Short mmCIF file of C-alpha atoms and ligand atoms in Angstrom, two decimals:
data_model
loop_
_atom_site.label_atom_id
_atom_site.label_comp_id
_atom_site.label_asym_id
_atom_site.label_seq_id
_atom_site.Cartn_x
_atom_site.Cartn_y
_atom_site.Cartn_z
CA MET H 172 133.30 158.21 53.64
CA VAL H 173 131.36 157.45 50.55
CA VAL H 174 127.62 157.15 50.37
CA ILE H 175 126.03 155.39 47.21
CA ALA H 176 122.34 155.84 46.49
CA ASN H 177 120.56 155.25 43.71
CA ARG H 178 119.86 159.07 43.33
CA LEU H 179 121.74 162.02 43.70
CA PRO H 180 120.82 164.41 46.51
CA VAL H 181 120.82 167.15 44.03
CA ARG H 182 118.35 168.51 41.34
CA ARG H 183 118.68 170.74 38.14
CA VAL H 184 116.96 174.26 38.90
CA ARG H 185 116.76 177.74 36.89
CA ARG H 186 118.48 180.45 38.61
CA GLY H 187 118.55 183.72 36.51
CA ASN H 188 119.03 182.56 32.94
CA LYS H 189 121.12 179.74 33.75
CA ASN H 190 120.37 175.82 34.84
CA VAL H 191 122.13 175.23 38.07
CA TRP H 192 122.36 172.14 40.41
CA GLU H 193 121.18 172.80 44.05
CA PRO H 194 121.03 170.04 47.10
CA SER H 195 117.46 168.58 46.94
CA PRO H 196 115.66 168.32 50.73
CA GLY H 197 115.77 165.39 52.53
CA GLY H 198 116.71 163.68 55.50
CA LEU H 199 119.51 161.21 54.30
CA VAL H 200 121.37 164.39 52.68
CA THR H 201 120.85 166.61 55.51
CA ALA H 202 122.58 164.05 58.02
CA MET H 203 125.12 162.97 55.43
CA ARG H 204 126.37 166.11 54.35
CA PRO H 205 128.19 167.34 57.44
CA ILE H 206 129.96 163.88 57.36
CA LEU H 207 130.67 164.00 54.20
CA THR H 208 132.03 167.30 53.51
CA GLU H 209 134.06 166.93 56.57
CA SER H 210 135.83 163.73 55.43
CA GLY H 211 136.33 164.80 52.09
CA GLY H 212 134.23 162.00 50.78
CA CYS H 213 131.48 162.04 48.35
CA TRP H 214 127.86 160.80 46.81
CA VAL H 215 127.75 158.46 44.37
CA GLY H 216 124.52 158.19 42.61
CA TRP H 217 122.13 158.81 39.44
CA ALA H 218 121.18 162.46 38.50
CA GLY H 219 117.65 161.21 37.47
CA MET H 220 117.56 162.25 33.92
CA ALA H 221 118.70 160.88 30.32
CA ARG H 222 121.92 162.53 29.27
CA SER H 223 123.43 163.16 33.07
CA PRO H 224 126.70 164.82 33.29
CA GLY H 225 128.45 161.46 34.07
CA LYS H 226 131.21 163.06 35.85
CA SER H 227 132.14 164.42 39.46
CA PHE H 228 131.18 168.05 40.20
CA ASP H 229 130.50 170.16 43.35
CA VAL H 230 127.10 171.02 44.90
CA ASP H 231 127.20 173.71 47.79
CA GLY H 232 130.65 172.23 48.96
CA MET H 233 129.54 168.54 48.27
CA GLU H 234 131.30 166.32 46.00
CA VAL H 235 129.02 164.24 43.94
CA ARG H 236 129.78 161.59 41.40
CA ASP H 237 126.95 161.08 38.41
CA VAL H 238 126.48 157.44 37.46
CA PRO H 239 124.82 157.79 34.30
CA ILE H 240 122.14 155.41 33.31
CA SER H 241 120.72 154.88 29.99
CA ALA H 242 117.20 155.14 28.53
CA ALA H 243 117.14 151.46 28.07
CA GLU H 244 118.23 150.99 31.52
CA GLN H 245 115.73 153.39 33.04
CA GLU H 246 113.33 151.36 31.76
CA ASN H 247 114.63 148.09 32.80
CA PHE H 248 116.44 148.33 35.75
CA TYR H 249 114.58 151.52 37.35
CA GLU H 250 111.08 151.18 36.37
CA GLY H 251 111.63 147.33 35.70
CA PHE H 252 113.53 145.05 38.21
CA CYS H 253 113.45 147.97 40.94
CA ASN H 254 109.92 149.69 40.46
CA ALA H 255 108.05 146.47 39.30
CA THR H 256 109.65 143.50 40.67
CA LEU H 257 111.43 144.71 43.95
CA TRP H 258 109.13 147.26 45.05
CA PRO H 259 105.53 145.42 45.01
CA LEU H 260 107.24 142.10 46.17
CA TYR H 261 108.78 144.20 49.05
CA HIS H 262 105.51 145.76 49.97
CA ASP H 263 103.58 142.43 50.56
CA ALA H 264 103.12 141.61 47.04
CA ILE H 265 100.33 144.32 47.00
CA ARG H 266 100.73 144.61 43.20
CA GLU H 267 101.89 141.50 41.25
CA ALA H 268 105.56 141.53 40.96
CA GLU H 269 106.55 140.97 37.39
CA ILE H 270 109.72 139.09 36.86
CA HIS H 271 111.68 139.17 33.50
CA ARG H 272 115.46 137.97 33.09
CA HIS H 273 116.33 140.96 31.01
CA TRP H 274 115.44 143.42 33.76
CA TRP H 275 117.56 141.35 36.10
CA ARG H 276 120.42 141.70 33.59
CA SER H 277 120.02 145.34 33.61
CA TYR H 278 119.98 145.39 37.29
CA VAL H 279 123.31 143.45 37.34
CA ASP H 280 125.13 145.74 34.87
CA VAL H 281 123.61 149.20 36.60
CA ASN H 282 124.75 147.69 40.15
CA ARG H 283 128.23 146.90 38.52
CA ARG H 284 128.66 150.44 37.39
CA PHE H 285 127.67 151.64 40.86
CA ALA H 286 130.09 149.65 42.25
CA GLU H 287 133.03 150.71 39.97
CA ALA H 288 132.16 154.24 40.40
CA ALA H 289 132.51 154.08 44.11
CA ALA H 290 135.74 152.03 44.07
CA ASP H 291 137.41 154.89 42.22
CA ALA H 292 136.61 156.97 44.96
CA LEU H 293 137.67 154.61 47.91
CA LYS H 294 140.81 153.68 49.37
CA PRO H 295 141.59 150.92 52.09
CA GLY H 296 140.48 152.01 55.31
CA ASP H 297 137.47 153.97 54.20
CA THR H 298 134.14 154.08 55.10
CA CYS H 299 131.16 153.13 52.43
CA TRP H 300 127.59 153.19 53.13
CA ILE H 301 125.36 151.87 50.51
CA HIS H 302 121.46 152.50 50.53
CA ASP H 303 118.36 150.64 49.32
CA TYR H 304 117.02 147.99 46.86
CA GLN H 305 118.22 149.66 44.06
CA LEU H 306 121.45 148.23 45.05
CA HIS H 307 121.43 144.87 46.79
CA LEU H 308 124.34 143.70 44.60
CA VAL H 309 127.06 146.66 45.44
CA PRO H 310 128.20 145.55 48.82
CA GLN H 311 129.67 142.07 47.53
CA MET H 312 130.85 144.02 44.08
CA LEU H 313 132.69 146.52 46.06
CA ARG H 314 134.34 144.37 48.33
CA GLU H 315 136.00 142.50 45.36
CA LEU H 316 136.76 145.60 44.01
CA SER H 317 138.02 147.60 46.84
CA PRO H 318 139.30 145.29 49.94
CA GLY H 319 139.70 146.97 53.06
CA VAL H 320 136.72 149.27 52.86
CA LYS H 321 134.18 149.04 55.94
CA ILE H 322 131.08 148.56 53.93
CA GLY H 323 127.29 149.55 55.22
CA PHE H 324 124.17 148.53 53.71
CA PHE H 325 120.72 150.44 54.95
CA LEU H 326 117.33 149.18 53.10
CA HIS H 327 114.65 151.87 53.58
CA ILE H 328 111.86 149.60 52.58
CA PRO H 329 110.30 146.71 54.11
CA PHE H 330 112.33 143.44 53.69
CA PRO H 331 109.41 140.72 52.73
CA ALA H 332 108.16 137.42 54.45
CA GLU H 333 110.15 134.62 53.24
CA GLU H 334 107.57 133.02 51.05
CA LEU H 335 107.45 136.23 48.85
CA PHE H 336 111.20 136.60 48.60
CA ALA H 337 111.34 132.99 47.55
CA ARG H 338 109.75 134.16 44.33
CA ILE H 339 112.51 135.82 43.07
CA PRO H 340 114.83 133.46 40.40
CA TRP H 341 117.79 135.29 41.80
CA ARG H 342 116.94 135.32 45.45
CA ARG H 343 120.81 133.53 46.12
CA GLU H 344 122.42 136.25 44.49
CA LEU H 345 120.58 139.41 46.15
CA ILE H 346 121.31 137.85 49.85
CA ASN H 347 124.94 137.16 49.00
CA GLY H 348 125.36 140.34 47.34
CA THR H 349 124.03 141.97 50.41
CA LEU H 350 125.97 140.09 52.93
CA GLY H 351 128.89 141.70 51.25
CA ALA H 352 128.24 144.41 53.71
CA ASP H 353 130.15 144.47 57.21
CA VAL H 354 126.74 145.81 58.58
CA VAL H 355 123.21 145.23 56.85
CA GLY H 356 120.64 147.63 58.45
CA MET H 357 116.94 147.41 58.35
CA GLN H 358 114.19 149.71 59.23
CA THR H 359 112.18 147.17 61.78
CA LYS H 360 112.97 144.35 63.61
CA LEU H 361 110.42 142.65 61.70
CA GLY H 362 112.33 143.34 58.51
CA VAL H 363 115.52 141.81 60.72
CA ARG H 364 113.65 138.38 61.21
CA ASN H 365 112.50 138.42 57.45
CA PHE H 366 116.10 139.06 56.10
CA VAL H 367 117.83 136.64 58.67
CA ARG H 368 115.12 133.62 57.60
CA CYS H 369 116.04 134.38 54.07
CA ALA H 370 119.47 134.71 54.08
CA GLN H 371 119.81 131.36 56.31
CA ARG H 372 117.60 129.68 53.49
CA PHE H 373 119.00 131.20 50.29
CA GLY H 374 122.28 132.62 51.30
CA ASP H 375 125.70 130.84 51.19
CA ALA H 376 127.07 132.31 54.52
CA GLU H 377 126.91 130.75 57.70
CA ALA H 378 124.74 131.91 60.01
CA LYS H 379 125.06 132.89 63.82
CA GLY H 380 121.95 134.20 65.28
CA GLN H 381 121.86 137.74 63.36
CA THR H 382 125.33 137.32 62.26
CA PHE H 383 126.42 135.45 59.29
CA LEU H 384 129.96 134.52 58.54
CA ILE H 385 131.40 134.55 54.84
CA ASP H 386 134.95 132.79 54.60
CA GLY H 387 135.39 134.04 58.13
CA ARG H 388 134.32 137.66 57.74
CA PRO H 389 131.13 138.54 59.69
CA SER H 390 128.32 140.42 58.47
CA ARG H 391 126.13 141.79 61.30
CA VAL H 392 122.25 142.65 60.70
CA GLY H 393 120.38 144.53 63.02
CA ALA H 394 117.31 147.06 63.04
CA PHE H 395 118.30 151.18 62.68
CA PRO H 396 114.85 153.14 62.60
CA ILE H 397 115.71 156.22 60.38
CA SER H 398 114.33 159.51 61.52
CA ILE H 399 114.14 163.26 60.34
CA ASP H 400 115.93 166.54 61.12
CA THR H 401 113.64 167.28 63.81
CA ALA H 402 115.32 170.64 64.80
CA HIS H 403 115.12 171.82 61.19
CA PHE H 404 111.38 171.00 61.17
CA GLU H 405 110.33 172.54 64.25
CA ARG H 406 112.61 175.77 63.54
CA THR H 407 110.68 176.02 60.05
CA ALA H 408 107.19 175.69 61.55
CA LYS H 409 107.87 178.43 63.98
CA LYS H 410 108.93 180.75 61.12
CA ARG H 411 106.45 184.12 60.75
CA SER H 412 105.98 183.17 56.86
CA VAL H 413 105.43 179.60 57.44
CA ILE H 414 102.68 180.49 60.54
CA GLU H 415 100.90 182.85 58.27
CA ARG H 416 100.73 180.64 55.40
CA ALA H 417 99.19 178.10 57.49
CA GLU H 418 96.61 180.06 58.66
CA GLN H 419 96.09 181.22 55.21
CA ILE H 420 95.36 177.58 54.34
CA ARG H 421 92.84 177.40 57.29
CA GLU H 422 91.17 180.40 56.26
CA LYS H 423 90.54 179.29 52.73
CA MET H 424 89.40 175.85 54.23
CA HIS H 425 86.51 177.45 56.31
CA THR H 426 88.08 176.27 59.84
CA VAL H 427 86.76 179.37 61.49
CA SER H 428 83.28 178.05 61.70
CA GLY H 429 84.61 174.90 63.69
CA ARG H 430 85.53 172.81 60.25
CA GLN H 431 88.31 170.42 60.82
CA LEU H 432 90.99 169.69 58.24
CA LEU H 433 92.33 166.43 57.57
CA LEU H 434 95.68 165.98 55.61
CA GLY H 435 97.32 163.17 53.51
CA ILE H 436 100.54 163.98 51.53
CA ASP H 437 101.95 160.81 49.90
CA ARG H 438 104.09 160.15 46.75
CA LEU H 439 101.51 158.85 44.24
CA ASP H 440 101.98 155.27 45.30
CA TYR H 441 99.53 152.32 45.33
CA THR H 442 101.66 151.27 48.72
CA LYS H 443 100.28 154.36 50.54
CA GLY H 444 96.55 153.56 50.94
CA ILE H 445 95.32 156.68 49.48
CA ASP H 446 92.31 154.88 47.74
CA TYR H 447 91.34 153.05 50.97
CA ARG H 448 91.45 156.39 52.79
CA LEU H 449 89.52 158.48 50.33
CA ARG H 450 86.87 155.21 50.72
CA ALA H 451 87.12 155.78 54.23
CA VAL H 452 86.34 159.30 54.16
CA GLN H 453 83.39 158.53 51.71
CA GLU H 454 82.10 155.95 54.30
CA VAL H 455 82.30 158.69 56.86
CA LEU H 456 80.21 161.33 54.96
CA ARG H 457 77.71 158.34 54.14
CA ARG H 458 77.21 157.52 58.05
CA GLY H 459 75.94 161.33 58.02
CA ARG H 460 77.13 161.70 61.51
CA PHE H 461 79.49 164.36 60.32
CA ASN H 462 79.02 166.34 56.39
CA ALA H 463 81.31 168.93 54.44
CA ASP H 464 80.80 171.78 56.71
CA ASP H 465 82.17 169.73 59.69
CA PHE H 466 85.62 168.52 57.82
CA ALA H 467 87.51 168.77 54.64
CA VAL H 468 90.21 167.00 53.42
CA ILE H 469 93.62 167.94 51.53
CA GLN H 470 94.81 165.10 49.82
CA VAL H 471 98.30 166.34 48.23
CA ALA H 472 99.49 163.55 45.74
CA VAL H 473 103.18 163.90 44.71
CA PRO H 474 103.78 162.69 41.27
CA SER H 475 106.14 159.40 41.20
CA ARG H 476 107.43 156.81 38.79
CA GLU H 477 104.66 158.19 36.18
CA ASN H 478 105.68 155.43 33.27
CA VAL H 479 105.23 152.62 35.64
CA SER H 480 101.81 150.91 34.78
CA ASP H 481 100.47 150.22 38.12
CA TYR H 482 101.06 153.93 39.23
CA ILE H 483 99.26 154.84 36.02
CA SER H 484 95.96 152.74 37.18
CA MET H 485 96.02 153.93 40.81
CA ARG H 486 96.23 157.91 39.76
CA LYS H 487 93.09 157.34 37.23
CA ARG H 488 91.55 155.29 40.28
CA ILE H 489 92.15 157.76 42.98
CA GLU H 490 90.98 160.85 40.75
CA GLU H 491 87.81 158.67 39.71
CA LEU H 492 87.10 158.39 43.53
CA VAL H 493 87.70 162.13 44.40
CA GLY H 494 85.51 163.21 41.75
CA ASN H 495 82.74 160.62 42.94
CA ILE H 496 82.84 161.58 46.36
CA ASN H 497 82.92 165.57 45.53
CA GLY H 498 80.04 164.59 43.22
CA GLU H 499 77.97 163.08 45.78
CA TYR H 500 78.54 165.05 48.87
CA GLY H 501 79.88 168.35 47.78
CA GLU H 502 77.84 171.80 47.55
CA PRO H 503 78.94 174.80 45.70
CA GLY H 504 81.81 176.11 47.64
CA ARG H 505 82.07 173.21 50.10
CA PHE H 506 83.89 170.19 48.70
CA PRO H 507 84.84 167.60 51.05
CA ILE H 508 88.00 166.64 49.06
CA HIS H 509 90.64 168.99 47.80
CA TYR H 510 92.97 167.18 45.74
CA LEU H 511 96.35 168.30 44.71
CA ARG H 512 98.63 166.61 42.64
CA ARG H 513 102.00 168.35 42.77
CA ASN H 514 105.42 168.62 44.72
CA LEU H 515 105.34 171.00 47.57
CA ALA H 516 108.44 173.29 48.27
CA PHE H 517 109.63 172.68 52.13
CA GLU H 518 108.20 175.65 53.70
CA GLU H 519 104.66 175.05 51.86
CA LEU H 520 104.90 171.34 53.13
CA ILE H 521 105.41 172.61 56.95
CA ALA H 522 102.45 174.97 56.39
CA TYR H 523 100.14 172.21 55.48
CA TYR H 524 101.20 170.38 58.30
CA GLY H 525 100.93 173.28 60.74
CA ALA H 526 97.35 174.08 59.26
CA ALA H 527 96.03 170.44 59.60
CA ASP H 528 93.97 169.13 62.46
CA ILE H 529 94.19 165.38 61.64
CA MET H 530 97.24 163.80 59.94
CA MET H 531 96.29 160.52 58.04
CA VAL H 532 99.04 158.29 57.02
CA THR H 533 97.60 155.03 56.13
CA PRO H 534 100.03 153.14 53.68
CA LEU H 535 99.30 149.53 53.11
CA ARG H 536 103.17 148.49 54.05
CA ASP H 537 105.79 151.33 54.33
CA GLY H 538 109.36 150.73 55.59
CA MET H 539 109.15 153.72 58.05
CA ASN H 540 106.97 156.44 56.82
CA LEU H 541 108.53 160.10 57.42
CA VAL H 542 105.27 162.22 56.87
CA ALA H 543 104.27 160.72 60.30
CA LYS H 544 107.36 161.95 62.05
CA GLU H 545 107.35 165.05 60.40
CA TYR H 546 103.84 165.93 61.27
CA ALA H 547 104.71 165.32 65.15
CA ALA H 548 108.07 167.49 64.71
CA VAL H 549 106.10 170.19 63.58
CA ARG H 550 103.11 170.39 66.10
CA THR H 551 105.16 172.22 68.70
CA ALA H 552 102.00 173.30 70.47
CA ASN H 553 101.01 169.54 71.17
CA THR H 554 97.85 169.90 69.10
CA GLY H 555 96.54 168.00 66.35
CA SER H 556 96.02 164.16 66.02
CA LEU H 557 97.88 161.50 63.67
CA ILE H 558 96.01 158.31 62.50
CA LEU H 559 98.68 155.91 61.38
CA SER H 560 98.64 152.41 59.83
CA GLU H 561 99.78 149.67 62.10
CA PHE H 562 101.95 148.77 58.81
CA ALA H 563 104.02 151.32 58.55
CA GLY H 564 107.71 150.80 60.24
CA ALA H 565 106.64 154.18 61.99
CA SER H 566 104.08 152.68 64.25
CA GLN H 567 106.56 150.80 66.03
CA GLU H 568 107.88 153.97 67.36
CA LEU H 569 104.72 156.01 67.49
CA LYS H 570 102.69 153.93 69.64
CA ARG H 571 100.31 156.78 70.71
CA ALA H 572 98.76 157.47 67.36
CA VAL H 573 95.41 156.47 66.64
CA LEU H 574 96.67 153.15 64.86
CA ILE H 575 94.38 151.61 62.07
CA ASN H 576 94.31 148.78 59.61
CA PRO H 577 94.89 150.50 56.36
CA PHE H 578 92.69 147.90 54.60
CA ASP H 579 89.74 148.10 56.78
CA VAL H 580 87.62 150.91 55.22
CA ASP H 581 85.03 151.01 58.27
CA GLY H 582 87.78 150.95 60.87
CA ILE H 583 89.37 154.10 59.09
CA ALA H 584 86.18 155.82 58.98
CA THR H 585 85.59 154.98 63.11
CA ALA H 586 88.95 156.23 63.84
CA ILE H 587 88.19 159.37 61.68
CA GLU H 588 85.00 160.18 63.45
CA ASP H 589 86.83 159.22 66.75
CA THR H 590 89.71 161.43 66.22
CA LEU H 591 87.01 164.26 65.01
CA THR H 592 85.50 164.29 68.32
CA MET H 593 88.51 163.75 70.73
CA SER H 594 88.78 166.03 73.21
CA LYS H 595 91.97 168.53 73.45
CA ASP H 596 93.36 167.09 76.38
CA GLU H 597 93.70 163.76 74.90
CA ALA H 598 95.01 164.59 71.76
CA ALA H 599 97.66 166.84 73.38
CA ARG H 600 98.63 163.99 75.83
CA ARG H 601 98.75 161.91 72.58
CA MET H 602 100.98 164.33 70.39
CA LYS H 603 103.49 164.99 73.53
CA SER H 604 103.94 161.35 73.59
CA LEU H 605 104.65 161.16 69.50
CA ARG H 606 106.93 164.38 69.97
CA SER H 607 108.99 162.86 72.71
CA VAL H 608 110.20 159.89 70.10
CA VAL H 609 111.09 162.35 67.08
CA LEU H 610 112.65 164.89 69.76
CA LYS H 611 114.65 161.82 71.29
CA HIS H 612 115.85 160.29 68.01
CA ASP H 613 116.37 162.43 64.99
CA VAL H 614 118.39 161.63 61.76
CA TYR H 615 121.38 162.53 63.17
CA ALA H 616 121.22 160.12 66.16
CA TRP H 617 120.23 157.41 63.50
CA ALA H 618 123.05 157.86 61.12
CA LYS H 619 125.62 158.12 64.03
CA GLY H 620 124.16 155.07 65.57
CA PHE H 621 124.57 152.91 62.37
CA LEU H 622 128.14 154.42 61.68
CA GLU H 623 129.50 153.43 65.21
CA VAL H 624 128.37 149.84 64.87
CA LEU H 625 129.91 149.80 61.42
CA GLN H 626 133.20 151.13 62.84
CA SER H 627 133.06 148.92 65.85
O1 F6P X 46 111.55 154.76 49.91
C1 F6P X 46 112.46 154.33 49.04
C2 F6P X 46 112.28 155.40 48.01
O2 F6P X 46 113.49 155.02 47.14
C3 F6P X 46 113.38 156.81 48.65
O3 F6P X 46 114.30 156.55 48.85
C4 F6P X 46 112.65 157.60 47.68
O4 F6P X 46 112.41 158.99 48.14
C5 F6P X 46 111.34 156.93 47.10
O5 F6P X 46 111.54 155.64 47.33
C6 F6P X 46 111.07 157.44 45.52
O6 F6P X 46 111.92 156.85 44.91
P1 F6P X 46 112.34 157.38 43.11
O7 F6P X 46 113.80 157.36 43.71
O8 F6P X 46 111.99 156.08 42.71
O9 F6P X 46 111.66 158.45 43.15
#
């Protein structure tokens, strides 16, 4: 079994007086690690840094193979074609997608390098699972390099509507490349519908419902909603140190006097709708039914893709909004918005989830959004409420969340007011239903489900 993803699931950390690699946290690696270790397989990806090792090495019993990416490729492939062409376009073009031929050329080159690195590790009869929009061309390239290998492809982000995808000059190559896989997985049924429609229109394969035939070989398309390691989240939430840290956060936020704590945790990305959400909070304060004594918001913004210009402008906009809201509605020692721009360690993240009365997950578009599922997993006593965007894939499963249109500032404001006054019983009923979803379907079930279809 070989996993191919743009990033390796490892990070460089300082231990004592030397730098070492350690596994980075994340659902995908948690689910795949036992499978890779058992099968003697490996993970092929980029270490996320210039001058990366460019070879294979072992990290806590898992073999990883680094695919080096040059500084120019980081600019053209990663920041360019992946994150300034495909990313905005796949998220309903909420930012204009820039289209440049030299970015595309770099995308082709890097995809080929990934396919070659994987082919090196594969022999006929093996299985290979390719992940995400950075690697659309790898399935077909790998099929040519390694015949006899079972190939799966999973897209973690939304697949866009036909009229948006149609804009890409290399739409045919992207579809044919992806259909090199035996199974193509999407997060939602809508993703499947969009992909099938685009494959019928732009690809070369013969379509039979959700299956495509390429020289007689079938490629099947289906929805496989990803999930989290629910038991791990629950276990961590019950740790003494985590509970104490959650209590400490609540104390610092003055919740003893009945003040409720609202939380947002997102990568600092324009798809996450942080700006609309903050404007909704501003609207709640403007309406005057609640003030900064009644509630406070902690917004954690995790730095991301900091060289891409739309990310730079989004950060400025959010920070200005935070300043405006606090300037207008704050009092010494009582600010409505607490803005933290940083990465959180795993246990710290769980403590924040544990501390929050209301979790706000309001992306403008999101393939799934695991924060929503993580919050439900952590709320073992069925307390707390989730406000969730109807445009996050997670809303297809977490139907008892308070669902909102993330572009509707007034609507989000009303949802916040309603949630602040929701009865404990109603909140508990809803949370129980949300939790049943993540308890029934975790990341292990997701990986098993996909791989079973791939093997069948
Ligand atoms: O959601 C898609 C995704 O590529 C994730 O796999 C990843 O965690 C996130 O976006 C951040 O991506 P990047 O690798 O660009 O930091």
